[in-house]
């Protein structure tokens, strides 16, 4: 398993999918992969070479977060607002125009309906996390819509998916 995890840092099993931050912000909330694709908002990088070429010319950010619902990650737009605030701060700090920053976020970057294809995207999580120029942890205090339990920085750190993304970033 460890060998497979390390190898995944060098393998692109599914395309890397990004959304321009200015488009993300204009949505007013998180959009699923399928919805964003229907609106032609996604930039799809099919191969490692495509990704390398894109990354050399564009600023990218990986947004890691804990879902706040079982079916939708952010029903009340708590994470959306935090992502927008964090990306705005990143743009200001780094002198980036919002239209020049590209966002990786699981909900719009990973297919949600086709679970077979979704698993290929999930297998590439460490690769995606390691590839972006910036990495943001989005963990504001919020309540899980289905369980009512508190979600925050501490619960984020306990989540296996979140740890995998952070591990991929550190190992990359």
Short mmCIF file of C-alpha atoms in Angstrom, two decimals:
data_model
loop_
_atom_site.label_atom_id
_atom_site.label_comp_id
_atom_site.label_asym_id
_atom_site.label_seq_id
_atom_site.Cartn_x
_atom_site.Cartn_y
_atom_site.Cartn_z
CA UNK A 1 0.00 0.00 0.00
CA UNK A 2 2.78 2.42 0.87
CA UNK A 3 4.46 1.79 -2.48
CA UNK A 4 1.16 2.39 -4.29
CA UNK A 5 0.62 5.63 -2.37
CA UNK A 6 4.11 6.88 -3.19
CA UNK A 7 3.71 5.89 -6.83
CA UNK A 8 0.44 7.86 -6.99
CA UNK A 9 2.47 11.05 -6.51
CA UNK A 10 3.94 10.47 -9.96
CA UNK A 11 0.85 9.16 -11.73
CA UNK A 12 -2.03 11.02 -13.26
CA UNK A 13 -4.77 8.37 -13.29
CA UNK A 14 -7.50 10.87 -14.13
CA UNK A 15 -7.33 14.35 -15.65
CA UNK A 16 -6.62 17.27 -13.38
CA UNK A 17 -9.61 19.59 -13.48
CA UNK A 18 -9.41 23.23 -12.45
CA UNK A 19 -11.72 26.24 -12.44
CA UNK A 20 -10.68 29.85 -12.90
CA UNK A 21 -11.08 31.63 -9.53
CA UNK A 22 -13.05 34.50 -11.06
CA UNK A 23 -15.57 31.96 -12.43
CA UNK A 24 -15.66 30.11 -9.11
CA UNK A 25 -16.41 33.31 -7.20
CA UNK A 26 -19.15 34.31 -9.68
CA UNK A 27 -21.02 31.04 -9.04
CA UNK A 28 -22.04 32.17 -5.55
CA UNK A 29 -21.72 28.62 -4.18
CA UNK A 30 -20.06 25.29 -4.86
CA UNK A 31 -20.98 23.62 -8.16
CA UNK A 32 -20.59 19.91 -8.80
CA UNK A 33 -18.22 18.69 -11.48
CA UNK A 34 -21.14 17.89 -13.74
CA UNK A 35 -22.79 21.29 -13.27
CA UNK A 36 -19.51 23.16 -13.84
CA UNK A 37 -18.78 21.02 -16.91
CA UNK A 38 -22.24 21.79 -18.31
CA UNK A 39 -21.50 25.50 -17.86
CA UNK A 40 -18.09 25.11 -19.59
CA UNK A 41 -16.23 26.39 -16.52
CA UNK A 42 -13.67 23.59 -16.22
CA UNK A 43 -10.12 23.44 -17.52
CA UNK A 44 -9.23 19.78 -18.07
CA UNK A 45 -5.59 18.67 -18.21
CA UNK A 46 -5.56 15.13 -19.59
CA UNK A 47 -1.89 14.20 -19.45
CA UNK A 48 1.13 14.80 -17.27
CA UNK A 49 2.68 16.84 -20.09
CA UNK A 50 -0.48 18.98 -20.39
CA UNK A 51 -0.39 19.55 -16.65
CA UNK A 52 3.30 20.52 -16.60
CA UNK A 53 2.80 22.97 -19.45
CA UNK A 54 -0.23 24.53 -17.75
CA UNK A 55 1.47 24.78 -14.36
CA UNK A 56 4.47 26.55 -15.84
CA UNK A 57 2.23 29.38 -17.08
CA UNK A 58 -0.59 29.51 -14.49
CA UNK A 59 -1.03 29.89 -10.74
CA UNK A 60 -3.00 27.06 -9.17
CA UNK A 61 -4.37 26.40 -5.71
CA UNK A 62 -5.54 23.16 -4.11
CA UNK A 63 -8.37 23.76 -1.62
CA UNK A 64 -8.65 21.01 0.97
CA UNK A 65 -11.77 20.87 3.13
CA UNK A 66 -14.04 18.59 5.14
CA UNK A 67 -17.50 18.08 3.67
CA UNK A 68 -20.29 19.63 5.73
CA UNK A 69 -22.99 17.26 4.42
CA UNK A 70 -23.31 13.72 3.11
CA UNK A 71 -24.72 14.68 -0.32
CA UNK A 72 -23.41 18.23 -0.72
CA UNK A 73 -20.18 19.55 0.77
CA UNK A 74 -21.41 23.03 1.62
CA UNK A 75 -25.19 23.53 1.72
CA UNK A 76 -24.94 26.83 3.62
CA UNK A 77 -21.97 28.26 1.66
CA UNK A 78 -19.71 28.36 4.74
CA UNK A 79 -16.78 26.85 2.84
CA UNK A 80 -17.56 28.77 -0.33
CA UNK A 81 -17.22 32.08 1.52
CA UNK A 82 -14.02 30.88 3.25
CA UNK A 83 -12.52 29.74 -0.07
CA UNK A 84 -13.35 33.05 -1.72
CA UNK A 85 -11.86 35.01 1.20
CA UNK A 86 -8.71 32.84 1.23
CA UNK A 87 -8.23 33.06 -2.54
CA UNK A 88 -8.84 36.82 -2.51
CA UNK A 89 -6.16 37.13 0.20
CA UNK A 90 -3.83 34.89 -1.81
CA UNK A 91 -4.36 37.02 -4.92
CA UNK A 92 -3.65 40.20 -2.98
CA UNK A 93 -0.58 38.73 -1.24
CA UNK A 94 0.91 37.28 -4.43
CA UNK A 95 -0.19 40.07 -6.81
CA UNK A 96 -2.45 37.76 -8.84
CA UNK A 97 -5.53 38.73 -10.80
CA UNK A 98 -8.54 36.54 -9.88
CA UNK A 99 -8.84 35.43 -13.51
CA UNK A 100 -5.25 34.16 -13.46
CA UNK A 101 -5.68 31.84 -10.46
CA UNK A 102 -7.06 28.33 -11.04
CA UNK A 103 -8.77 26.42 -8.23
CA UNK A 104 -8.75 22.68 -7.57
CA UNK A 105 -11.62 21.69 -5.29
CA UNK A 106 -12.90 18.14 -4.97
CA UNK A 107 -16.56 18.93 -5.69
CA UNK A 108 -15.95 20.54 -9.07
CA UNK A 109 -12.66 18.79 -9.88
CA UNK A 110 -13.81 15.19 -9.32
CA UNK A 111 -16.73 13.58 -11.11
CA UNK A 112 -19.55 13.06 -8.62
CA UNK A 113 -22.02 10.82 -10.49
CA UNK A 114 -19.86 8.12 -12.09
CA UNK A 115 -18.33 6.28 -9.13
CA UNK A 116 -15.96 4.18 -11.27
CA UNK A 117 -14.42 7.27 -12.84
CA UNK A 118 -14.59 9.03 -9.47
CA UNK A 119 -12.29 6.39 -7.99
CA UNK A 120 -9.65 7.19 -10.62
CA UNK A 121 -9.80 10.85 -9.62
CA UNK A 122 -9.56 9.92 -5.93
CA UNK A 123 -6.50 7.76 -6.63
CA UNK A 124 -4.85 10.87 -8.06
CA UNK A 125 -5.53 13.07 -4.99
CA UNK A 126 -1.91 13.03 -3.76
CA UNK A 127 -0.71 13.94 -7.26
CA UNK A 128 -3.15 16.85 -7.51
CA UNK A 129 -2.20 18.14 -4.04
CA UNK A 130 1.51 17.93 -4.86
CA UNK A 131 1.14 19.62 -8.24
CA UNK A 132 -0.47 22.96 -7.42
CA UNK A 133 1.55 26.05 -6.59
CA UNK A 134 -0.51 26.84 -3.49
CA UNK A 135 -2.36 24.68 -0.95
CA UNK A 136 -5.13 26.01 1.28
CA UNK A 137 -6.80 24.27 4.20
CA UNK A 138 -10.40 25.42 4.51
CA UNK A 139 -11.60 24.55 8.02
CA UNK A 140 -13.83 27.26 9.48
CA UNK A 141 -16.05 26.50 12.45
CA UNK A 142 -19.30 25.05 11.06
CA UNK A 143 -21.92 22.40 11.73
CA UNK A 144 -22.36 19.26 9.63
CA UNK A 145 -25.80 19.60 8.05
CA UNK A 146 -26.71 15.91 8.49
CA UNK A 147 -25.13 14.99 11.84
CA UNK A 148 -25.24 18.38 13.58
CA UNK A 149 -21.69 17.76 14.78
CA UNK A 150 -19.18 20.59 14.89
CA UNK A 151 -16.60 20.70 12.08
CA UNK A 152 -13.45 22.78 12.55
CA UNK A 153 -9.67 22.66 12.21
CA UNK A 154 -9.43 19.81 14.72
CA UNK A 155 -12.00 17.60 12.98
CA UNK A 156 -10.37 18.45 9.64
CA UNK A 157 -7.05 17.08 10.94
CA UNK A 158 -8.74 13.83 11.97
CA UNK A 159 -10.29 13.10 8.56
CA UNK A 160 -8.50 10.47 6.47
CA UNK A 161 -9.18 12.24 3.15
CA UNK A 162 -7.86 15.52 4.52
CA UNK A 163 -4.75 13.81 5.88
CA UNK A 164 -4.18 12.15 2.49
CA UNK A 165 -4.34 15.52 0.75
CA UNK A 166 -1.93 17.09 3.26
CA UNK A 167 0.39 14.09 3.00
CA UNK A 168 0.37 14.35 -0.79
CA UNK A 169 1.27 18.02 -0.52
CA UNK A 170 4.12 17.42 1.92
CA UNK A 171 5.51 14.44 0.02
CA UNK A 172 5.31 16.12 -3.38
#
